[in-house]
Short mmCIF file of C-alpha atoms in Angstrom, two decimals:
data_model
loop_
_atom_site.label_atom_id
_atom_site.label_comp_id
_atom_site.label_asym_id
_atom_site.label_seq_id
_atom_site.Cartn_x
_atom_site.Cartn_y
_atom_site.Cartn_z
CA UNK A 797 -56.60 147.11 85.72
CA UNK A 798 -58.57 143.65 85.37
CA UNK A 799 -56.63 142.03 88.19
CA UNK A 800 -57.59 145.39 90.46
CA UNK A 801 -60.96 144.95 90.58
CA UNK A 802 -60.95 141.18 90.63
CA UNK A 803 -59.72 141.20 94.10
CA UNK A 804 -62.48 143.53 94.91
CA UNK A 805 -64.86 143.35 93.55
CA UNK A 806 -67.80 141.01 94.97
CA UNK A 807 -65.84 140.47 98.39
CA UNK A 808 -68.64 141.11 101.31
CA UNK A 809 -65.91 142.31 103.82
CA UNK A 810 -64.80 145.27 101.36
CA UNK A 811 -65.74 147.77 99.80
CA UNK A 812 -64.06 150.50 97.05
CA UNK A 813 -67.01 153.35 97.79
CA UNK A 814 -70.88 153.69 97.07
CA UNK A 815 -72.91 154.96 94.40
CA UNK A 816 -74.99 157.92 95.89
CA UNK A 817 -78.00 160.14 94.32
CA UNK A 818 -75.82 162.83 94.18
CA UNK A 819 -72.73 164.29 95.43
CA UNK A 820 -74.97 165.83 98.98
CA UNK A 821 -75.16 162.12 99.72
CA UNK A 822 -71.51 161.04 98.65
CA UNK A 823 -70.52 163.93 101.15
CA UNK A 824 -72.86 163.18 104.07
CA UNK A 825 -71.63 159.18 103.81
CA UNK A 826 -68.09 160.58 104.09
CA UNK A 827 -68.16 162.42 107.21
CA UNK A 828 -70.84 159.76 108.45
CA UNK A 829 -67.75 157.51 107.70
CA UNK A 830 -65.27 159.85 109.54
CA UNK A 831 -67.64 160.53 112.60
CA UNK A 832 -68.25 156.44 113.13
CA UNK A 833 -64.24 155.61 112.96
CA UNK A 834 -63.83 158.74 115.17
CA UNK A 835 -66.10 156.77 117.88
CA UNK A 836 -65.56 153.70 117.08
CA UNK A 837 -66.23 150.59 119.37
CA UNK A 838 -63.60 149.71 121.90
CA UNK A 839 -63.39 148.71 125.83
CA UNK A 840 -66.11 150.01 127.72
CA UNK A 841 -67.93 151.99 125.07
CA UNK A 842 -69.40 150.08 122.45
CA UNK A 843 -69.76 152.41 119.56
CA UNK A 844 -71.49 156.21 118.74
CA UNK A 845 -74.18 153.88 116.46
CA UNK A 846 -75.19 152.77 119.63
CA UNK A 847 -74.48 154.98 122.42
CA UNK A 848 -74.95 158.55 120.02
CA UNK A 849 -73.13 161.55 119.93
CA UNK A 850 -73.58 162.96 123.84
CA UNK A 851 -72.01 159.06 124.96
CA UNK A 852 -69.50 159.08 122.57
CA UNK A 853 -68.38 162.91 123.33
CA UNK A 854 -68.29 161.65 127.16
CA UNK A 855 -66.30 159.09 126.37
CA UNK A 856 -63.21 160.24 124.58
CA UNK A 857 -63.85 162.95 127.28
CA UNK A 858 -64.20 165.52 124.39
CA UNK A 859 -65.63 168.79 124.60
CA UNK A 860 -66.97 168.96 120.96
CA UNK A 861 -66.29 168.02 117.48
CA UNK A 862 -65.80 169.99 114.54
CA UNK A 863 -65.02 169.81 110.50
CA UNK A 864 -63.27 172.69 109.28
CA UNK A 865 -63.61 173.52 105.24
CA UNK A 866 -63.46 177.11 103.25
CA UNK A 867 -66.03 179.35 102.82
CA UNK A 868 -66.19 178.32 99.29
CA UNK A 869 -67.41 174.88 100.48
CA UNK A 870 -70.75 173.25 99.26
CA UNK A 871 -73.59 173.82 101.12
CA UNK A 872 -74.29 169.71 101.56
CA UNK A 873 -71.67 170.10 104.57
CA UNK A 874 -74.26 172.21 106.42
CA UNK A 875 -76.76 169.08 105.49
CA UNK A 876 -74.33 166.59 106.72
CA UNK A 877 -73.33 168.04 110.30
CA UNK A 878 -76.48 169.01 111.27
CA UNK A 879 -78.15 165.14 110.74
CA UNK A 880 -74.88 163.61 112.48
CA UNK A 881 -75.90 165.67 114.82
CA UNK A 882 -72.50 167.51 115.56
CA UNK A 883 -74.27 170.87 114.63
CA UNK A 884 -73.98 173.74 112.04
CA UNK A 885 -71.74 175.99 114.36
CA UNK A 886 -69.25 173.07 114.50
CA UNK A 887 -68.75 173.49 110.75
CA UNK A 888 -66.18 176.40 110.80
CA UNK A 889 -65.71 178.07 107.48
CA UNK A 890 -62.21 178.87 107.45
CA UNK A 891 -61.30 182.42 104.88
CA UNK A 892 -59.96 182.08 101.39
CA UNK A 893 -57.27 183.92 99.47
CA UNK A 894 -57.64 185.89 96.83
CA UNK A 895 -57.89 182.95 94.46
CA UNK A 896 -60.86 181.38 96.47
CA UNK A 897 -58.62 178.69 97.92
CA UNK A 898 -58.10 177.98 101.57
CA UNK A 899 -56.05 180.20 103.40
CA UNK A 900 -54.30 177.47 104.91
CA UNK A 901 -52.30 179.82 107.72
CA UNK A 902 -55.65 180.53 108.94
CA UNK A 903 -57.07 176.51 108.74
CA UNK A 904 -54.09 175.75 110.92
CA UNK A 905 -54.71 178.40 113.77
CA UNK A 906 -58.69 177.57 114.14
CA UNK A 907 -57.06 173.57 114.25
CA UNK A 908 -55.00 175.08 117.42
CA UNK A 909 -57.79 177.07 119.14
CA UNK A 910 -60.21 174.44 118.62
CA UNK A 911 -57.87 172.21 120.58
CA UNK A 912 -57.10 175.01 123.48
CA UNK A 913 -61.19 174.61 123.82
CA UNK A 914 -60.95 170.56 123.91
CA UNK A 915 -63.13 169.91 120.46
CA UNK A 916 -61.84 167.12 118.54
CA UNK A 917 -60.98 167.68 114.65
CA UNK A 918 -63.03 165.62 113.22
CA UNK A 919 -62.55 166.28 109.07
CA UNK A 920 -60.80 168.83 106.77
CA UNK A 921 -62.72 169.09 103.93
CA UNK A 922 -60.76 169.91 100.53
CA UNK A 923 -62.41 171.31 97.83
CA UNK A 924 -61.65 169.89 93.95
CA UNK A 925 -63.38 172.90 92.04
CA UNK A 926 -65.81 174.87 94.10
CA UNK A 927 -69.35 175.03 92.86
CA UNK A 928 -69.09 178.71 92.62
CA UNK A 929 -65.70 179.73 91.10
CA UNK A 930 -64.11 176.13 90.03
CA UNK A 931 -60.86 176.81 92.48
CA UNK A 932 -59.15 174.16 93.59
CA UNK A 933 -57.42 173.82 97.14
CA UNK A 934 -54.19 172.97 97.66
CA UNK A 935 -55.17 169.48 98.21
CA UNK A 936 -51.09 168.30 99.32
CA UNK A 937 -50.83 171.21 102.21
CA UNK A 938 -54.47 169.99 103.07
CA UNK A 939 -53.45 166.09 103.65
CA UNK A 940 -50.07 167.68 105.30
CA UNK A 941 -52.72 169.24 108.02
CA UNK A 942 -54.96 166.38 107.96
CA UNK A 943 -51.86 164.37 109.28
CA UNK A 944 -50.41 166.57 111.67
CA UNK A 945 -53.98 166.57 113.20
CA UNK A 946 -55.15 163.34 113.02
CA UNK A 947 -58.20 163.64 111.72
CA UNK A 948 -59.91 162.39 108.43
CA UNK A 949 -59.19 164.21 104.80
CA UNK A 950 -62.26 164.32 102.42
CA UNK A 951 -61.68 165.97 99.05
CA UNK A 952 -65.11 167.52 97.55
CA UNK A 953 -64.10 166.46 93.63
CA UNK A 954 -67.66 166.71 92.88
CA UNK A 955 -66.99 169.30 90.15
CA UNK A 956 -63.07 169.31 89.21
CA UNK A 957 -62.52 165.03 89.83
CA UNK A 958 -62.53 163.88 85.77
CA UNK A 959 -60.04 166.61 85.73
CA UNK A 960 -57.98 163.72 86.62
CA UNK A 961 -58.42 162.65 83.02
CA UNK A 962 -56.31 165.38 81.32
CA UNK A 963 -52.85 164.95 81.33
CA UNK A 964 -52.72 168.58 81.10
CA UNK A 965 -54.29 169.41 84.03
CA UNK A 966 -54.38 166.45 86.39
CA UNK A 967 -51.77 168.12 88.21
CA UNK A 968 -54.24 170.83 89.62
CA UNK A 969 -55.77 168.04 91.77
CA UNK A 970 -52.09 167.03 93.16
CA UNK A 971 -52.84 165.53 96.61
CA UNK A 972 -56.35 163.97 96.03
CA UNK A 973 -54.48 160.90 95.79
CA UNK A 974 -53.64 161.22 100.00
CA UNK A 975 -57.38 161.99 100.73
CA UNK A 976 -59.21 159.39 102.91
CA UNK A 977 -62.25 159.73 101.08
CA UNK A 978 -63.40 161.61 97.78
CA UNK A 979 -66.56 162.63 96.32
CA UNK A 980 -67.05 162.62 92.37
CA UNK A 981 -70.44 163.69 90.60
CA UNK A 982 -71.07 161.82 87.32
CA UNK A 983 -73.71 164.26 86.42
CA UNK A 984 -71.25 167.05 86.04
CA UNK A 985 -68.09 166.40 84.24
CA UNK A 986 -68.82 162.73 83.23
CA UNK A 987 -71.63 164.03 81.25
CA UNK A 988 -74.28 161.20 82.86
CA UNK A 989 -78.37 162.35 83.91
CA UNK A 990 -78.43 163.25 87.03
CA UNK A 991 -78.33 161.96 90.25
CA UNK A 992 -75.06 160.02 90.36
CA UNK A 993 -72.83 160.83 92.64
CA UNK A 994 -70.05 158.66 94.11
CA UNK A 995 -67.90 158.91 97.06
CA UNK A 996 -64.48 156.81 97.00
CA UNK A 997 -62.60 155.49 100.10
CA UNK A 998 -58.81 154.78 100.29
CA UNK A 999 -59.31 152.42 102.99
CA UNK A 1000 -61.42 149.41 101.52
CA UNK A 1001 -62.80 148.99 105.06
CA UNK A 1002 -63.62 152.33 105.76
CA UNK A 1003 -67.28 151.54 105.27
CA UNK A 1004 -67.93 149.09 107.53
CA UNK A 1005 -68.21 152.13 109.42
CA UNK A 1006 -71.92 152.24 108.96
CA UNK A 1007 -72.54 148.83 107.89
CA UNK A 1008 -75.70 148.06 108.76
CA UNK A 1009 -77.97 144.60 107.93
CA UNK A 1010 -82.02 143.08 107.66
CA UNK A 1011 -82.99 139.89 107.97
CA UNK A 1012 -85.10 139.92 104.78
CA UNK A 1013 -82.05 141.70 102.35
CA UNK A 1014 -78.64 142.99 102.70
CA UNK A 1015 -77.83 139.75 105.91
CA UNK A 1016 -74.51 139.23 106.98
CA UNK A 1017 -71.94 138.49 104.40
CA UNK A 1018 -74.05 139.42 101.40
CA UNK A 1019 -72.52 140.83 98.47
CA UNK A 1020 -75.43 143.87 98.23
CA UNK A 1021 -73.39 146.87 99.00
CA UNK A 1022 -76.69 148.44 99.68
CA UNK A 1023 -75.74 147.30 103.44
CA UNK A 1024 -72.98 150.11 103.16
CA UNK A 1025 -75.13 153.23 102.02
CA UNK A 1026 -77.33 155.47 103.36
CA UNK A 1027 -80.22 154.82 100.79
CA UNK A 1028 -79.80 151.34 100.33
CA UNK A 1029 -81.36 150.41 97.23
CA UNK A 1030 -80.57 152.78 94.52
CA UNK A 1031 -81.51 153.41 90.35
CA UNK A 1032 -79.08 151.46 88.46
CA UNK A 1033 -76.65 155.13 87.53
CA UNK A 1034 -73.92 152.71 87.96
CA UNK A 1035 -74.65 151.61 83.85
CA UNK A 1036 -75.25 155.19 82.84
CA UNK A 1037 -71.40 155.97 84.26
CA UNK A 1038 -70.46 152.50 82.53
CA UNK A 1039 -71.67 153.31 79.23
CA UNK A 1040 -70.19 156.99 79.90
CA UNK A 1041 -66.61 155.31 80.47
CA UNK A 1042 -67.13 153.01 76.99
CA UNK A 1043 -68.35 155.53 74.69
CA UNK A 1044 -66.52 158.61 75.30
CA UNK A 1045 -63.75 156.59 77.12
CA UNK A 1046 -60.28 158.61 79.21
CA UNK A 1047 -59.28 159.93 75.91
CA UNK A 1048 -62.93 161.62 74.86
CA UNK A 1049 -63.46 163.10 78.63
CA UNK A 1050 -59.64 164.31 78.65
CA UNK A 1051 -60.82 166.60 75.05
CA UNK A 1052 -64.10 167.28 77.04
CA UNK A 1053 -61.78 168.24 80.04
CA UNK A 1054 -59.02 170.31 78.07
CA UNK A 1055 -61.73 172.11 75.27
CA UNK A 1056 -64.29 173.56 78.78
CA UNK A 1057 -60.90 175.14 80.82
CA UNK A 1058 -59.34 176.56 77.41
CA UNK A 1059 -62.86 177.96 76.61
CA UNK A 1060 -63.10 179.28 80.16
CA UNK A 1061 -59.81 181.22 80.16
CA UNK A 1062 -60.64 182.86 76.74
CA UNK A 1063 -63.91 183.92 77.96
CA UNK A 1064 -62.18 185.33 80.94
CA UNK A 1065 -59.69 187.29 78.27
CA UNK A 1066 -62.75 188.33 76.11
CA UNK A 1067 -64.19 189.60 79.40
CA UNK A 1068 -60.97 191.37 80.59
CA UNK A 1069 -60.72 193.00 77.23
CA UNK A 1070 -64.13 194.51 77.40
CA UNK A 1071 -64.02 197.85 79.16
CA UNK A 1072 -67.55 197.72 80.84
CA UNK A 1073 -67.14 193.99 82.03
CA UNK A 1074 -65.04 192.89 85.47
CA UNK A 1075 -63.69 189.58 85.65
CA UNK A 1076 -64.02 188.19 89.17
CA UNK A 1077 -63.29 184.84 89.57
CA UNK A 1078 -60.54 183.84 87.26
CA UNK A 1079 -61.16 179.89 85.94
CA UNK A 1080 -58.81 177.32 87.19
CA UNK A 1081 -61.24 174.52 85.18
CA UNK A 1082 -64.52 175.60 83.28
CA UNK A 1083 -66.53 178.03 85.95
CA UNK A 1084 -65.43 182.03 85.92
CA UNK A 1085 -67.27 184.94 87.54
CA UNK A 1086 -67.69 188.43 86.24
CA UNK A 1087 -70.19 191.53 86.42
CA UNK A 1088 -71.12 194.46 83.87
CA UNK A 1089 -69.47 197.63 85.02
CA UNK A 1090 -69.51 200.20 82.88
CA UNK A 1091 -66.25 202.29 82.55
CA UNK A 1092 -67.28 205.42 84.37
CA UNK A 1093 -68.74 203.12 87.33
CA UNK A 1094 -64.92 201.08 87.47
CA UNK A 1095 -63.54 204.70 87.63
CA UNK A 1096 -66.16 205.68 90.66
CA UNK A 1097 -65.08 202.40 92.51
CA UNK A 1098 -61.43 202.93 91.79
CA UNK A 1099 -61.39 206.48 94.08
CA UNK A 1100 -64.02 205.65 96.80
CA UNK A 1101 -63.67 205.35 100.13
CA UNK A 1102 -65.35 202.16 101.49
CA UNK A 1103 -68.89 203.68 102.61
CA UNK A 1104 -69.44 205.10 99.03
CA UNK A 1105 -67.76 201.91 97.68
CA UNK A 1106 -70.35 199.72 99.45
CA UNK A 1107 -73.39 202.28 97.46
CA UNK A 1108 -72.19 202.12 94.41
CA UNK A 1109 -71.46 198.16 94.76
CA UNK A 1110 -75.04 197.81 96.01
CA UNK A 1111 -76.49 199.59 92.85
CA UNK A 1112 -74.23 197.58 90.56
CA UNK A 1113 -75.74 194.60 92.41
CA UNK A 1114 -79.21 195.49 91.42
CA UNK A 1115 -77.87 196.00 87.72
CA UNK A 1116 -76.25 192.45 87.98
CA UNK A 1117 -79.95 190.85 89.41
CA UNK A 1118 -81.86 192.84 86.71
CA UNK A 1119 -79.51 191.96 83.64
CA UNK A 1120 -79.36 188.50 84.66
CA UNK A 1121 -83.27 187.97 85.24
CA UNK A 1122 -83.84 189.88 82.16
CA UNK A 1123 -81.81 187.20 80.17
CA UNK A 1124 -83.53 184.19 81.84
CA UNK A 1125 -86.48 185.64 80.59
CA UNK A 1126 -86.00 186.27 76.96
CA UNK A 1127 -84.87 183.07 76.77
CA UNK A 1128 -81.78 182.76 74.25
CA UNK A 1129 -78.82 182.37 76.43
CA UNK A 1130 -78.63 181.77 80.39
CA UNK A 1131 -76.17 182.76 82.79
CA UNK A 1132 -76.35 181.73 86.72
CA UNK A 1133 -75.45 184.33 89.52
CA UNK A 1134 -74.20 184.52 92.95
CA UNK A 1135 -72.99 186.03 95.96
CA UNK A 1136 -68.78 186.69 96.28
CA UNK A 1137 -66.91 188.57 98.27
CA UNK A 1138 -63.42 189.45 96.83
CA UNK A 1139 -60.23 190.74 98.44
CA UNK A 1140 -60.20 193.78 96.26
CA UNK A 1141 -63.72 194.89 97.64
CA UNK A 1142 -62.62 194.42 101.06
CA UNK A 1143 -64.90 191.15 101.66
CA UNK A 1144 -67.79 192.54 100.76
CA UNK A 1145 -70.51 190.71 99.28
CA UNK A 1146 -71.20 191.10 95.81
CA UNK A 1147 -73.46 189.68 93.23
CA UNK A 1148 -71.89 188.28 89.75
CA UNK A 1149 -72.60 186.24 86.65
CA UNK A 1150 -71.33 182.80 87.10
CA UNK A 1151 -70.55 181.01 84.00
CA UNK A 1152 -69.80 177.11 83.55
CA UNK A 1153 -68.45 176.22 80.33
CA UNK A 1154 -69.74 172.42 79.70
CA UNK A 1155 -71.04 172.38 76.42
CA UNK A 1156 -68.59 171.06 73.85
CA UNK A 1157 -70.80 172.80 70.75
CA UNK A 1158 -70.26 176.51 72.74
CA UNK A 1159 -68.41 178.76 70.80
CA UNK A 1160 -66.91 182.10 71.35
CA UNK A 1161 -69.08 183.44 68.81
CA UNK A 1162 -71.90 182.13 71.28
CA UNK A 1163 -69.74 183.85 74.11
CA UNK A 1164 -69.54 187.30 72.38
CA UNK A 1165 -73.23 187.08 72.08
CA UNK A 1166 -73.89 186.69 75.35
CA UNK A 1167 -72.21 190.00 76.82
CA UNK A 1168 -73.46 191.73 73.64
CA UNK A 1169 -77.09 190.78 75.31
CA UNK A 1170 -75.89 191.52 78.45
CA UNK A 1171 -74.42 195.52 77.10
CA UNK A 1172 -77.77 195.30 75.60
CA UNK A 1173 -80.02 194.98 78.27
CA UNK A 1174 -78.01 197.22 80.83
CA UNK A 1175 -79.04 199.80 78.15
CA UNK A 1176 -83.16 199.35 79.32
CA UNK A 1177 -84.67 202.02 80.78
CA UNK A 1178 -84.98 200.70 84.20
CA UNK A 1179 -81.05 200.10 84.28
CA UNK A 1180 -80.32 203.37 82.67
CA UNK A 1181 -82.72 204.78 85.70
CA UNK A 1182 -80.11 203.08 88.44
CA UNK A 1183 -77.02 204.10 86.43
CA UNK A 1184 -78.06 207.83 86.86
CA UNK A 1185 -78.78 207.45 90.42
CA UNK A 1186 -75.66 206.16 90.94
CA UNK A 1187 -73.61 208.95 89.42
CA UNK A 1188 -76.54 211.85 91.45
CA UNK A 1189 -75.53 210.15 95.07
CA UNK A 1190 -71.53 209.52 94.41
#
């Protein structure tokens, strides 16, 4: 409300987050955030700004630090630890279920033998729609461990945060609300040009962390909250999200919201009903995952051992790559792939079609013409080439 933000905004000591260029920055400002309160000044030590990580680790007489997050999590984590300088093998990717969420049993024993081995917690990292399946942790039991290890909570609502719009499906994102920091991208959901990414704090202090001033700009006590950011001075997004918020408005992004998931889980039923298509990744919001299989194929799969699994999985990969370059190329419908590794397959790594459902004017007319393409093309000679390899060597 009006009364909210008047206390806020324009006060030099505070500060309610940062615009970013995207959500890589919004995510590396949060765990710059945790890693500075982590170390922060105090008797004897004056601060891991000034001292750096190997005085700061001394210190607090630590033997490490780490941030735990699933395997799911966005690859701007990798980006962040290694320039704090904590390192990439201190970023533990902790297993998911078979839903692509956090297996939370297993977040709580790495917690326990990273503290047997003297490294500090420094983050868990939650994840608000995952770039590659749009799965959502279970953001409460996150802020539940976050607690019990004292350590800061960052929710990654890059992709699922305007869910927060629908009443719905706000409830998905129960538990954002206890997160220390979060990470929003207006240039997904919020329908704004890229880069705009934001990252929110809970604590309107919490960025003082990394406050830093110049005598020319940004001196003590001015308003510029360029003096809490990495970049500093940044394009003016902030308008673009403005004019986002009075055009379309709550109500416009909640039909937005509430048309791309109910889109994605009849997609998902169009895909389950078709006998030569696997669904992989079923949608929580508006991303799903799925590959062509034809029938005989899903019946090879279904009796294999893992060995002659893992062959015919391999082949199917190259079908997936083939198909999905093939449609790039013609040029009248484009879906994304990547790597997953489902439960039923053991873990192994697969390649899929990855689908995000964002386009308000997509209909399922459009849908149905894209795995008619898709049937069509894994009819090609090359593909029908693999296909009888396949069934020779199985």
């Amino acid at each position: 409300n009006d009364a909210f933000y008047e206390q806020w905004m324009h006060d030099s000591d505070h500060a309610l987050g940062a615009f970013c260029s995207g959500g890589t920055i919004a995510n590396i400002t949060a765990l710059w955030v945790a890693r500075n309160k982590l170390f922060a000044p105090s008797e004897n030590f004056t601060g891991i700004a000034q001292e750096g990580l190997h005085g700061a680790l001394q210190h607090k007489c630590y033997n490490g630090v780490a941030v735990l997050i699933s395997r799911r999590g966005h690859y701007s984590f990798g980006k962040a630890i290694d320039l704090l300088g904590i390192g990439r093998d201190n970023l533990i990717a902790v297993d998911t279920d078979e839903n692509n969420r956090i297996d939370t049993a297993k977040l709580r024993r790495h917690c326990k033998e990273l503290e047997k081995k003297g490294i500090r917690v420094m983050a868990i990292i939650g994840i608000a729609g995952t770039t590659e399946t749009g799965n959502i942790d279970p953001l409460d039991e996150l802020a539940d461990i976050a607690g019990e290890v004292d350590c800061h909570y960052h929710v990654d609502a890059a992709w699922g945060g305007p869910t927060l719009f629908s009443q719905t499906h706000r409830l998905l994102l129960k538990g954002i609300e206890r997160a220390d920091s979060v990470t929003i991208d207006a240039h997904k959901q919020l329908y704004v040009p890229m880069g705009s990414g934001m990252v929110l704090f809970k604590d309107s202090t919490a960025l003082s962390a990394i406050e830093h001033h110049a005598n020319y700009i940004i001196r003590k006590g001015s308003k510029d909250l360029g003096s809490r950011t990495l970049e500093g001075s940044r394009p003016g997004m902030a308008m673009l999200v403005h004019a986002g918020f009075y055009v379309i408005g709550r109500k416009g992004y909640e039909i937005l919201i509430d048309g791309n998931i109910e889109k994605a889980k009849q997609f998902a039923t169009l895909i389950d009903q078709s006998e030569d298509f696997e669904l992989i990744a079923k949608p929580e919001l508006n991303i799903l995952a799925y590959r062509y299989v034809p029938t005989k194929i899903q019946k090879l799969l279904a009796r294999a051992d893992r060995d002659k699994r893992r062959l015919i999985n391999a082949i199917v990969d190259q079908i997936t790559r083939l198909i999905q370059k093939s449609q790039r190329a013609a040029g009248k419908s484009f879906v994304s792939r990547t790597n997953l590794n489902p439960q039923r397959y053991g873990g192994d790594m697969i390649v899929v079609f990855r689908v995000v459902l964002a386009n308000p004017l997509t209909t399922m007319d459009n849908l149905q013409a894209v795995l008619d393409e898709q049937r069509e093309m894994a009819g090609s000679e090359i593909l029908a080439d693999l296909m009888s390899s396949l069934e020779i060597h199985i």
